[in-house]
Amino acid sequence: MKTITIEVPEDLPTELTDSEGGLPEAFRLAAAIQWYGQGLVSQGKGAEIAGLSRVEFIDALGRAGVSAIQTTVDELRSELESAHDAHR
């Protein structure tokens, strides 16, 4: 993995600085959730970035209010139509 250095204000909320794993892990999780929510990374890659298992990452997505499903309604309809056509 690459290493980056980020300067942050001294007066960050204690929820960030006192969280389990500390500030670096909080930043990794926040970035992974943001990028997953934007569709830039998969669940597996998001979990890897965050340093979590895939199940733990899915739980973190839920706590953050980010859907663990990236499939759109149109994609689901298309898949359903394809499945119906295949069984005819």
mmCIF file with all atom_site columns, N, CA and C in Angstrom, residues 1-73:
data_model
loop_
_atom_site.group_PDB
_atom_site.id
_atom_site.type_symbol
_atom_site.label_atom_id
_atom_site.label_alt_id
_atom_site.label_comp_id
_atom_site.label_asym_id
_atom_site.label_entity_id
_atom_site.label_seq_id
_atom_site.pdbx_PDB_ins_code
_atom_site.Cartn_x
_atom_site.Cartn_y
_atom_site.Cartn_z
_atom_site.occupancy
_atom_site.B_iso_or_equiv
_atom_site.pdbx_formal_charge
_atom_site.auth_seq_id
_atom_site.auth_comp_id
_atom_site.auth_asym_id
_atom_site.auth_atom_id
_atom_site.pdbx_PDB_model_num
ATOM 1   N N  . MET A 1 1  ? 0.836   -1.181 0.000   1.00 0.00 ? 1  MET A N  1
ATOM 2   C CA . MET A 1 1  ? 0.000   0.000  0.000   1.00 0.00 ? 1  MET A CA 1
ATOM 3   C C  . MET A 1 1  ? 0.881   1.243  0.000   1.00 0.00 ? 1  MET A C  1
ATOM 4   N N  . LYS A 1 2  ? 0.311   2.314  -0.507  1.00 0.00 ? 2  LYS A N  1
ATOM 5   C CA . LYS A 1 2  ? 0.990   3.597  -0.485  1.00 0.00 ? 2  LYS A CA 1
ATOM 6   C C  . LYS A 1 2  ? 0.767   4.263  0.872   1.00 0.00 ? 2  LYS A C  1
ATOM 7   N N  . THR A 1 3  ? 1.692   5.117  1.249   1.00 0.00 ? 3  THR A N  1
ATOM 8   C CA . THR A 1 3  ? 1.572   5.888  2.477   1.00 0.00 ? 3  THR A CA 1
ATOM 9   C C  . THR A 1 3  ? 1.427   7.355  2.118   1.00 0.00 ? 3  THR A C  1
ATOM 10  N N  . ILE A 1 4  ? 0.476   8.034  2.771   1.00 0.00 ? 4  ILE A N  1
ATOM 11  C CA . ILE A 1 4  ? 0.288   9.461  2.552   1.00 0.00 ? 4  ILE A CA 1
ATOM 12  C C  . ILE A 1 4  ? 0.348   10.177 3.899   1.00 0.00 ? 4  ILE A C  1
ATOM 13  N N  . THR A 1 5  ? 0.660   11.442 3.866   1.00 0.00 ? 5  THR A N  1
ATOM 14  C CA . THR A 1 5  ? 0.669   12.271 5.058   1.00 0.00 ? 5  THR A CA 1
ATOM 15  C C  . THR A 1 5  ? -0.371  13.366 4.872   1.00 0.00 ? 5  THR A C  1
ATOM 16  N N  . ILE A 1 6  ? -1.229  13.530 5.884   1.00 0.00 ? 6  ILE A N  1
ATOM 17  C CA . ILE A 1 6  ? -2.295  14.530 5.823   1.00 0.00 ? 6  ILE A CA 1
ATOM 18  C C  . ILE A 1 6  ? -2.196  15.409 7.064   1.00 0.00 ? 6  ILE A C  1
ATOM 19  N N  . GLU A 1 7  ? -2.210  16.712 6.857   1.00 0.00 ? 7  GLU A N  1
ATOM 20  C CA . GLU A 1 7  ? -2.257  17.640 7.976   1.00 0.00 ? 7  GLU A CA 1
ATOM 21  C C  . GLU A 1 7  ? -3.719  17.904 8.314   1.00 0.00 ? 7  GLU A C  1
ATOM 22  N N  . VAL A 1 8  ? -4.045  17.802 9.597   1.00 0.00 ? 8  VAL A N  1
ATOM 23  C CA . VAL A 1 8  ? -5.413  18.031 10.053  1.00 0.00 ? 8  VAL A CA 1
ATOM 24  C C  . VAL A 1 8  ? -5.396  19.000 11.227  1.00 0.00 ? 8  VAL A C  1
ATOM 25  N N  . PRO A 1 9  ? -6.507  19.703 11.437  1.00 0.00 ? 9  PRO A N  1
ATOM 26  C CA . PRO A 1 9  ? -6.587  20.626 12.579  1.00 0.00 ? 9  PRO A CA 1
ATOM 27  C C  . PRO A 1 9  ? -6.431  19.874 13.906  1.00 0.00 ? 9  PRO A C  1
ATOM 28  N N  . GLU A 1 10 ? -5.897  20.555 14.880  1.00 0.00 ? 10 GLU A N  1
ATOM 29  C CA . GLU A 1 10 ? -5.720  19.957 16.210  1.00 0.00 ? 10 GLU A CA 1
ATOM 30  C C  . GLU A 1 10 ? -7.055  19.699 16.906  1.00 0.00 ? 10 GLU A C  1
ATOM 31  N N  . ASP A 1 11 ? -8.083  20.480 16.567  1.00 0.00 ? 11 ASP A N  1
ATOM 32  C CA . ASP A 1 11 ? -9.348  20.415 17.289  1.00 0.00 ? 11 ASP A CA 1
ATOM 33  C C  . ASP A 1 11 ? -10.414 19.576 16.586  1.00 0.00 ? 11 ASP A C  1
ATOM 34  N N  . LEU A 1 12 ? -9.994  18.438 16.044  1.00 0.00 ? 12 LEU A N  1
ATOM 35  C CA . LEU A 1 12 ? -10.965 17.523 15.436  1.00 0.00 ? 12 LEU A CA 1
ATOM 36  C C  . LEU A 1 12 ? -11.885 16.953 16.512  1.00 0.00 ? 12 LEU A C  1
ATOM 37  N N  . PRO A 1 13 ? -13.111 16.572 16.133  1.00 0.00 ? 13 PRO A N  1
ATOM 38  C CA . PRO A 1 13 ? -14.020 15.965 17.112  1.00 0.00 ? 13 PRO A CA 1
ATOM 39  C C  . PRO A 1 13 ? -13.386 14.737 17.756  1.00 0.00 ? 13 PRO A C  1
ATOM 40  N N  . THR A 1 14 ? -13.603 14.575 19.036  1.00 0.00 ? 14 THR A N  1
ATOM 41  C CA . THR A 1 14 ? -13.006 13.448 19.760  1.00 0.00 ? 14 THR A CA 1
ATOM 42  C C  . THR A 1 14 ? -13.509 12.106 19.226  1.00 0.00 ? 14 THR A C  1
ATOM 43  N N  . GLU A 1 15 ? -14.683 12.095 18.584  1.00 0.00 ? 15 GLU A N  1
ATOM 44  C CA . GLU A 1 15 ? -15.180 10.837 18.006  1.00 0.00 ? 15 GLU A CA 1
ATOM 45  C C  . GLU A 1 15 ? -14.212 10.306 16.953  1.00 0.00 ? 15 GLU A C  1
ATOM 46  N N  . LEU A 1 16 ? -13.518 11.198 16.279  1.00 0.00 ? 16 LEU A N  1
ATOM 47  C CA . LEU A 1 16 ? -12.539 10.777 15.272  1.00 0.00 ? 16 LEU A CA 1
ATOM 48  C C  . LEU A 1 16 ? -11.221 10.365 15.909  1.00 0.00 ? 16 LEU A C  1
ATOM 49  N N  . THR A 1 17 ? -10.734 11.192 16.794  1.00 0.00 ? 17 THR A N  1
ATOM 50  C CA . THR A 1 17 ? -9.408  10.948 17.358  1.00 0.00 ? 17 THR A CA 1
ATOM 51  C C  . THR A 1 17 ? -9.400  9.850  18.400  1.00 0.00 ? 17 THR A C  1
ATOM 52  N N  . ASP A 1 18 ? -10.541 9.587  19.047  1.00 0.00 ? 18 ASP A N  1
ATOM 53  C CA . ASP A 1 18 ? -10.612 8.558  20.075  1.00 0.00 ? 18 ASP A CA 1
ATOM 54  C C  . ASP A 1 18 ? -11.228 7.258  19.573  1.00 0.00 ? 18 ASP A C  1
ATOM 55  N N  . SER A 1 19 ? -11.557 7.204  18.273  1.00 0.00 ? 19 SER A N  1
ATOM 56  C CA . SER A 1 19 ? -12.197 5.996  17.749  1.00 0.00 ? 19 SER A CA 1
ATOM 57  C C  . SER A 1 19 ? -11.230 4.824  17.795  1.00 0.00 ? 19 SER A C  1
ATOM 58  N N  . GLU A 1 20 ? -11.800 3.630  17.800  1.00 0.00 ? 20 GLU A N  1
ATOM 59  C CA . GLU A 1 20 ? -10.966 2.432  17.780  1.00 0.00 ? 20 GLU A CA 1
ATOM 60  C C  . GLU A 1 20 ? -10.105 2.457  16.527  1.00 0.00 ? 20 GLU A C  1
ATOM 61  N N  . GLY A 1 21 ? -8.822  2.337  16.677  1.00 0.00 ? 21 GLY A N  1
ATOM 62  C CA . GLY A 1 21 ? -7.923  2.375  15.527  1.00 0.00 ? 21 GLY A CA 1
ATOM 63  C C  . GLY A 1 21 ? -7.377  3.763  15.257  1.00 0.00 ? 21 GLY A C  1
ATOM 64  N N  . GLY A 1 22 ? -8.020  4.786  15.793  1.00 0.00 ? 22 GLY A N  1
ATOM 65  C CA . GLY A 1 22 ? -7.501  6.128  15.676  1.00 0.00 ? 22 GLY A CA 1
ATOM 66  C C  . GLY A 1 22 ? -7.823  6.818  14.370  1.00 0.00 ? 22 GLY A C  1
ATOM 67  N N  . LEU A 1 23 ? -7.225  7.971  14.226  1.00 0.00 ? 23 LEU A N  1
ATOM 68  C CA . LEU A 1 23 ? -7.498  8.846  13.097  1.00 0.00 ? 23 LEU A CA 1
ATOM 69  C C  . LEU A 1 23 ? -7.138  8.249  11.735  1.00 0.00 ? 23 LEU A C  1
ATOM 70  N N  . PRO A 1 24 ? -5.986  7.601  11.584  1.00 0.00 ? 24 PRO A N  1
ATOM 71  C CA . PRO A 1 24 ? -5.675  7.033  10.254  1.00 0.00 ? 24 PRO A CA 1
ATOM 72  C C  . PRO A 1 24 ? -6.737  6.054  9.763   1.00 0.00 ? 24 PRO A C  1
ATOM 73  N N  . GLU A 1 25 ? -7.205  5.192  10.662  1.00 0.00 ? 25 GLU A N  1
ATOM 74  C CA . GLU A 1 25 ? -8.228  4.219  10.271  1.00 0.00 ? 25 GLU A CA 1
ATOM 75  C C  . GLU A 1 25 ? -9.556  4.905  9.973   1.00 0.00 ? 25 GLU A C  1
ATOM 76  N N  . ALA A 1 26 ? -9.865  5.967  10.709  1.00 0.00 ? 26 ALA A N  1
ATOM 77  C CA . ALA A 1 26 ? -11.101 6.710  10.445  1.00 0.00 ? 26 ALA A CA 1
ATOM 78  C C  . ALA A 1 26 ? -11.053 7.333  9.052   1.00 0.00 ? 26 ALA A C  1
ATOM 79  N N  . PHE A 1 27 ? -9.894  7.878  8.677   1.00 0.00 ? 27 PHE A N  1
ATOM 80  C CA . PHE A 1 27 ? -9.750  8.452  7.340   1.00 0.00 ? 27 PHE A CA 1
ATOM 81  C C  . PHE A 1 27 ? -9.839  7.376  6.265   1.00 0.00 ? 27 PHE A C  1
ATOM 82  N N  . ARG A 1 28 ? -9.215  6.225  6.500   1.00 0.00 ? 28 ARG A N  1
ATOM 83  C CA . ARG A 1 28 ? -9.270  5.140  5.515   1.00 0.00 ? 28 ARG A CA 1
ATOM 84  C C  . ARG A 1 28 ? -10.701 4.674  5.305   1.00 0.00 ? 28 ARG A C  1
ATOM 85  N N  . LEU A 1 29 ? -11.446 4.521  6.408   1.00 0.00 ? 29 LEU A N  1
ATOM 86  C CA . LEU A 1 29 ? -12.840 4.081  6.295   1.00 0.00 ? 29 LEU A CA 1
ATOM 87  C C  . LEU A 1 29 ? -13.680 5.136  5.592   1.00 0.00 ? 29 LEU A C  1
ATOM 88  N N  . ALA A 1 30 ? -13.507 6.397  5.962   1.00 0.00 ? 30 ALA A N  1
ATOM 89  C CA . ALA A 1 30 ? -14.286 7.467  5.327   1.00 0.00 ? 30 ALA A CA 1
ATOM 90  C C  . ALA A 1 30 ? -14.021 7.524  3.830   1.00 0.00 ? 30 ALA A C  1
ATOM 91  N N  . ALA A 1 31 ? -12.757 7.399  3.441   1.00 0.00 ? 31 ALA A N  1
ATOM 92  C CA . ALA A 1 31 ? -12.417 7.420  2.012   1.00 0.00 ? 31 ALA A CA 1
ATOM 93  C C  . ALA A 1 31 ? -13.032 6.220  1.300   1.00 0.00 ? 31 ALA A C  1
ATOM 94  N N  . ALA A 1 32 ? -12.931 5.047  1.904   1.00 0.00 ? 32 ALA A N  1
ATOM 95  C CA . ALA A 1 32 ? -13.472 3.837  1.283   1.00 0.00 ? 32 ALA A CA 1
ATOM 96  C C  . ALA A 1 32 ? -14.986 3.944  1.103   1.00 0.00 ? 32 ALA A C  1
ATOM 97  N N  . ILE A 1 33 ? -15.676 4.445  2.122   1.00 0.00 ? 33 ILE A N  1
ATOM 98  C CA . ILE A 1 33 ? -17.128 4.601  2.030   1.00 0.00 ? 33 ILE A CA 1
ATOM 99  C C  . ILE A 1 33 ? -17.486 5.617  0.950   1.00 0.00 ? 33 ILE A C  1
ATOM 100 N N  . GLN A 1 34 ? -16.788 6.736  0.912   1.00 0.00 ? 34 GLN A N  1
ATOM 101 C CA . GLN A 1 34 ? -17.051 7.769  -0.095  1.00 0.00 ? 34 GLN A CA 1
ATOM 102 C C  . GLN A 1 34 ? -16.838 7.218  -1.508  1.00 0.00 ? 34 GLN A C  1
ATOM 103 N N  . TRP A 1 35 ? -15.722 6.579  -1.715  1.00 0.00 ? 35 TRP A N  1
ATOM 104 C CA . TRP A 1 35 ? -15.407 6.056  -3.056  1.00 0.00 ? 35 TRP A CA 1
ATOM 105 C C  . TRP A 1 35 ? -16.360 4.945  -3.458  1.00 0.00 ? 35 TRP A C  1
ATOM 106 N N  . TYR A 1 36 ? -16.766 4.094  -2.489  1.00 0.00 ? 36 TYR A N  1
ATOM 107 C CA . TYR A 1 36 ? -17.745 3.056  -2.795  1.00 0.00 ? 36 TYR A CA 1
ATOM 108 C C  . TYR A 1 36 ? -19.082 3.693  -3.164  1.00 0.00 ? 36 TYR A C  1
ATOM 109 N N  . GLY A 1 37 ? -19.501 4.679  -2.387  1.00 0.00 ? 37 GLY A N  1
ATOM 110 C CA . GLY A 1 37 ? -20.757 5.367  -2.653  1.00 0.00 ? 37 GLY A CA 1
ATOM 111 C C  . GLY A 1 37 ? -20.785 6.031  -4.017  1.00 0.00 ? 37 GLY A C  1
ATOM 112 N N  . GLN A 1 38 ? -19.632 6.465  -4.498  1.00 0.00 ? 38 GLN A N  1
ATOM 113 C CA . GLN A 1 38 ? -19.528 7.075  -5.823  1.00 0.00 ? 38 GLN A CA 1
ATOM 114 C C  . GLN A 1 38 ? -19.382 6.025  -6.926  1.00 0.00 ? 38 GLN A C  1
ATOM 115 N N  . GLY A 1 39 ? -19.280 4.768  -6.554  1.00 0.00 ? 39 GLY A N  1
ATOM 116 C CA . GLY A 1 39 ? -19.132 3.700  -7.534  1.00 0.00 ? 39 GLY A CA 1
ATOM 117 C C  . GLY A 1 39 ? -17.723 3.583  -8.085  1.00 0.00 ? 39 GLY A C  1
ATOM 118 N N  . LEU A 1 40 ? -16.747 4.137  -7.374  1.00 0.00 ? 40 LEU A N  1
ATOM 119 C CA . LEU A 1 40 ? -15.362 4.112  -7.859  1.00 0.00 ? 40 LEU A CA 1
ATOM 120 C C  . LEU A 1 40 ? -14.606 2.856  -7.442  1.00 0.00 ? 40 LEU A C  1
ATOM 121 N N  . VAL A 1 41 ? -15.059 2.216  -6.353  1.00 0.00 ? 41 VAL A N  1
ATOM 122 C CA . VAL A 1 41 ? -14.417 0.975  -5.897  1.00 0.00 ? 41 VAL A CA 1
ATOM 123 C C  . VAL A 1 41 ? -15.496 -0.049 -5.571  1.00 0.00 ? 41 VAL A C  1
ATOM 124 N N  . SER A 1 42 ? -15.119 -1.299 -5.609  1.00 0.00 ? 42 SER A N  1
ATOM 125 C CA . SER A 1 42 ? -16.021 -2.400 -5.267  1.00 0.00 ? 42 SER A CA 1
ATOM 126 C C  . SER A 1 42 ? -16.072 -2.570 -3.748  1.00 0.00 ? 42 SER A C  1
ATOM 127 N N  . GLN A 1 43 ? -16.974 -3.431 -3.282  1.00 0.00 ? 43 GLN A N  1
ATOM 128 C CA . GLN A 1 43 ? -17.021 -3.736 -1.857  1.00 0.00 ? 43 GLN A CA 1
ATOM 129 C C  . GLN A 1 43 ? -15.703 -4.331 -1.386  1.00 0.00 ? 43 GLN A C  1
ATOM 130 N N  . GLY A 1 44 ? -15.161 -5.229 -2.170  1.00 0.00 ? 44 GLY A N  1
ATOM 131 C CA . GLY A 1 44 ? -13.897 -5.869 -1.800  1.00 0.00 ? 44 GLY A CA 1
ATOM 132 C C  . GLY A 1 44 ? -12.761 -4.861 -1.695  1.00 0.00 ? 44 GLY A C  1
ATOM 133 N N  . LYS A 1 45 ? -12.652 -3.967 -2.681  1.00 0.00 ? 45 LYS A N  1
ATOM 134 C CA . LYS A 1 45 ? -11.598 -2.959 -2.661  1.00 0.00 ? 45 LYS A CA 1
ATOM 135 C C  . LYS A 1 45 ? -11.845 -1.971 -1.529  1.00 0.00 ? 45 LYS A C  1
ATOM 136 N N  . GLY A 1 46 ? -13.104 -1.588 -1.298  1.00 0.00 ? 46 GLY A N  1
ATOM 137 C CA . GLY A 1 46 ? -13.433 -0.702 -0.183  1.00 0.00 ? 46 GLY A CA 1
ATOM 138 C C  . GLY A 1 46 ? -13.028 -1.312 1.148   1.00 0.00 ? 46 GLY A C  1
ATOM 139 N N  . ALA A 1 47 ? -13.318 -2.591 1.314   1.00 0.00 ? 47 ALA A N  1
ATOM 140 C CA . ALA A 1 47 ? -12.929 -3.289 2.541   1.00 0.00 ? 47 ALA A CA 1
ATOM 141 C C  . ALA A 1 47 ? -11.410 -3.303 2.692   1.00 0.00 ? 47 ALA A C  1
ATOM 142 N N  . GLU A 1 48 ? -10.706 -3.550 1.595   1.00 0.00 ? 48 GLU A N  1
ATOM 143 C CA . GLU A 1 48 ? -9.243  -3.562 1.635   1.00 0.00 ? 48 GLU A CA 1
ATOM 144 C C  . GLU A 1 48 ? -8.695  -2.186 2.029   1.00 0.00 ? 48 GLU A C  1
ATOM 145 N N  . ILE A 1 49 ? -9.223  -1.131 1.428   1.00 0.00 ? 49 ILE A N  1
ATOM 146 C CA . ILE A 1 49 ? -8.789  0.234  1.752   1.00 0.00 ? 49 ILE A CA 1
ATOM 147 C C  . ILE A 1 49 ? -9.028  0.527  3.232   1.00 0.00 ? 49 ILE A C  1
ATOM 148 N N  . ALA A 1 50 ? -10.194 0.121  3.733   1.00 0.00 ? 50 ALA A N  1
ATOM 149 C CA . ALA A 1 50 ? -10.569 0.399  5.119   1.00 0.00 ? 50 ALA A CA 1
ATOM 150 C C  . ALA A 1 50 ? -9.874  -0.525 6.113   1.00 0.00 ? 50 ALA A C  1
ATOM 151 N N  . GLY A 1 51 ? -9.265  -1.597 5.617   1.00 0.00 ? 51 GLY A N  1
ATOM 152 C CA . GLY A 1 51 ? -8.625  -2.551 6.518   1.00 0.00 ? 51 GLY A CA 1
ATOM 153 C C  . GLY A 1 51 ? -9.622  -3.420 7.255   1.00 0.00 ? 51 GLY A C  1
ATOM 154 N N  . LEU A 1 52 ? -10.745 -3.709 6.596   1.00 0.00 ? 52 LEU A N  1
ATOM 155 C CA . LEU A 1 52 ? -11.821 -4.494 7.191   1.00 0.00 ? 52 LEU A CA 1
ATOM 156 C C  . LEU A 1 52 ? -12.108 -5.721 6.340   1.00 0.00 ? 52 LEU A C  1
ATOM 157 N N  . SER A 1 53 ? -12.844 -6.680 6.926   1.00 0.00 ? 53 SER A N  1
ATOM 158 C CA . SER A 1 53 ? -13.382 -7.765 6.113   1.00 0.00 ? 53 SER A CA 1
ATOM 159 C C  . SER A 1 53 ? -14.528 -7.188 5.290   1.00 0.00 ? 53 SER A C  1
ATOM 160 N N  . ARG A 1 54 ? -14.960 -7.918 4.284   1.00 0.00 ? 54 ARG A N  1
ATOM 161 C CA . ARG A 1 54 ? -16.072 -7.432 3.458   1.00 0.00 ? 54 ARG A CA 1
ATOM 162 C C  . ARG A 1 54 ? -17.346 -7.278 4.289   1.00 0.00 ? 54 ARG A C  1
ATOM 163 N N  . VAL A 1 55 ? -17.600 -8.220 5.183   1.00 0.00 ? 55 VAL A N  1
ATOM 164 C CA . VAL A 1 55 ? -18.781 -8.150 6.048   1.00 0.00 ? 55 VAL A CA 1
ATOM 165 C C  . VAL A 1 55 ? -18.703 -6.921 6.948   1.00 0.00 ? 55 VAL A C  1
ATOM 166 N N  . GLU A 1 56 ? -17.532 -6.659 7.534   1.00 0.00 ? 56 GLU A N  1
ATOM 167 C CA . GLU A 1 56 ? -17.367 -5.476 8.384   1.00 0.00 ? 56 GLU A CA 1
ATOM 168 C C  . GLU A 1 56 ? -17.563 -4.190 7.578   1.00 0.00 ? 56 GLU A C  1
ATOM 169 N N  . PHE A 1 57 ? -17.087 -4.190 6.319   1.00 0.00 ? 57 PHE A N  1
ATOM 170 C CA . PHE A 1 57 ? -17.255 -3.019 5.474   1.00 0.00 ? 57 PHE A CA 1
ATOM 171 C C  . PHE A 1 57 ? -18.729 -2.797 5.144   1.00 0.00 ? 57 PHE A C  1
ATOM 172 N N  . ILE A 1 58 ? -19.452 -3.863 4.848   1.00 0.00 ? 58 ILE A N  1
ATOM 173 C CA . ILE A 1 58 ? -20.890 -3.742 4.575   1.00 0.00 ? 58 ILE A CA 1
ATOM 174 C C  . ILE A 1 58 ? -21.607 -3.187 5.805   1.00 0.00 ? 58 ILE A C  1
ATOM 175 N N  . ASP A 1 59 ? -21.228 -3.647 6.991   1.00 0.00 ? 59 ASP A N  1
ATOM 176 C CA . ASP A 1 59 ? -21.808 -3.103 8.221   1.00 0.00 ? 59 ASP A CA 1
ATOM 177 C C  . ASP A 1 59 ? -21.498 -1.611 8.347   1.00 0.00 ? 59 ASP A C  1
ATOM 178 N N  . ALA A 1 60 ? -20.258 -1.216 8.028   1.00 0.00 ? 60 ALA A N  1
ATOM 179 C CA . ALA A 1 60 ? -19.857 0.192  8.099   1.00 0.00 ? 60 ALA A CA 1
ATOM 180 C C  . ALA A 1 60 ? -20.645 1.026  7.091   1.00 0.00 ? 60 ALA A C  1
ATOM 181 N N  . LEU A 1 61 ? -20.904 0.463  5.913   1.00 0.00 ? 61 LEU A N  1
ATOM 182 C CA . LEU A 1 61 ? -21.724 1.173  4.928   1.00 0.00 ? 61 LEU A CA 1
ATOM 183 C C  . LEU A 1 61 ? -23.109 1.442  5.496   1.00 0.00 ? 61 LEU A C  1
ATOM 184 N N  . GLY A 1 62 ? -23.691 0.437  6.138   1.00 0.00 ? 62 GLY A N  1
ATOM 185 C CA . GLY A 1 62 ? -25.015 0.602  6.734   1.00 0.00 ? 62 GLY A CA 1
ATOM 186 C C  . GLY A 1 62 ? -25.020 1.677  7.810   1.00 0.00 ? 62 GLY A C  1
ATOM 187 N N  . ARG A 1 63 ? -23.999 1.676  8.669   1.00 0.00 ? 63 ARG A N  1
ATOM 188 C CA . ARG A 1 63 ? -23.925 2.700  9.716   1.00 0.00 ? 63 ARG A CA 1
ATOM 189 C C  . ARG A 1 63 ? -23.773 4.094  9.117   1.00 0.00 ? 63 ARG A C  1
ATOM 190 N N  . ALA A 1 64 ? -23.122 4.180  7.948   1.00 0.00 ? 64 ALA A N  1
ATOM 191 C CA . ALA A 1 64 ? -22.915 5.472  7.283   1.00 0.00 ? 64 ALA A CA 1
ATOM 192 C C  . ALA A 1 64 ? -24.105 5.875  6.412   1.00 0.00 ? 64 ALA A C  1
ATOM 193 N N  . GLY A 1 65 ? -25.091 4.985  6.296   1.00 0.00 ? 65 GLY A N  1
ATOM 194 C CA . GLY A 1 65 ? -26.264 5.288  5.481   1.00 0.00 ? 65 GLY A CA 1
ATOM 195 C C  . GLY A 1 65 ? -26.013 5.167  3.987   1.00 0.00 ? 65 GLY A C  1
ATOM 196 N N  . VAL A 1 66 ? -25.013 4.367  3.613   1.00 0.00 ? 66 VAL A N  1
ATOM 197 C CA . VAL A 1 66 ? -24.681 4.152  2.207   1.00 0.00 ? 66 VAL A CA 1
ATOM 198 C C  . VAL A 1 66 ? -25.146 2.751  1.816   1.00 0.00 ? 66 VAL A C  1
ATOM 199 N N  . SER A 1 67 ? -25.909 2.658  0.740   1.00 0.00 ? 67 SER A N  1
ATOM 200 C CA . SER A 1 67 ? -26.428 1.368  0.292   1.00 0.00 ? 67 SER A CA 1
ATOM 201 C C  . SER A 1 67 ? -25.288 0.439  -0.105  1.00 0.00 ? 67 SER A C  1
ATOM 202 N N  . ALA A 1 68 ? -25.384 -0.798 0.327   1.00 0.00 ? 68 ALA A N  1
ATOM 203 C CA . ALA A 1 68 ? -24.386 -1.797 -0.033  1.00 0.00 ? 68 ALA A CA 1
ATOM 204 C C  . ALA A 1 68 ? -24.619 -2.339 -1.437  1.00 0.00 ? 68 ALA A C  1
ATOM 205 N N  . ILE A 1 69 ? -25.736 -1.966 -2.054  1.00 0.00 ? 69 ILE A N  1
ATOM 206 C CA . ILE A 1 69 ? -26.075 -2.437 -3.399  1.00 0.00 ? 69 ILE A CA 1
ATOM 207 C C  . ILE A 1 69 ? -25.847 -1.296 -4.379  1.00 0.00 ? 69 ILE A C  1
ATOM 208 N N  . GLN A 1 70 ? -25.008 -1.518 -5.372  1.00 0.00 ? 70 GLN A N  1
ATOM 209 C CA . GLN A 1 70 ? -24.705 -0.481 -6.346  1.00 0.00 ? 70 GLN A CA 1
ATOM 210 C C  . GLN A 1 70 ? -25.455 -0.661 -7.656  1.00 0.00 ? 70 GLN A C  1
ATOM 211 N N  . THR A 1 71 ? -26.355 -1.614 -7.710  1.00 0.00 ? 71 THR A N  1
ATOM 212 C CA . THR A 1 71 ? -27.116 -1.875 -8.922  1.00 0.00 ? 71 THR A CA 1
ATOM 213 C C  . THR A 1 71 ? -28.282 -0.901 -9.016  1.00 0.00 ? 71 THR A C  1
ATOM 214 N N  . THR A 1 72 ? -28.482 -0.311 -10.181 1.00 0.00 ? 72 THR A N  1
ATOM 215 C CA . THR A 1 72 ? -29.593 0.617  -10.372 1.00 0.00 ? 72 THR A CA 1
ATOM 216 C C  . THR A 1 72 ? -30.873 -0.159 -10.664 1.00 0.00 ? 72 THR A C  1
ATOM 217 N N  . VAL A 1 73 ? -31.995 0.508  -10.560 1.00 0.00 ? 73 VAL A N  1
ATOM 218 C CA . VAL A 1 73 ? -33.285 -0.102 -10.858 1.00 0.00 ? 73 VAL A CA 1
ATOM 219 C C  . VAL A 1 73 ? -33.317 -0.571 -12.314 1.00 0.00 ? 73 VAL A C  1
#
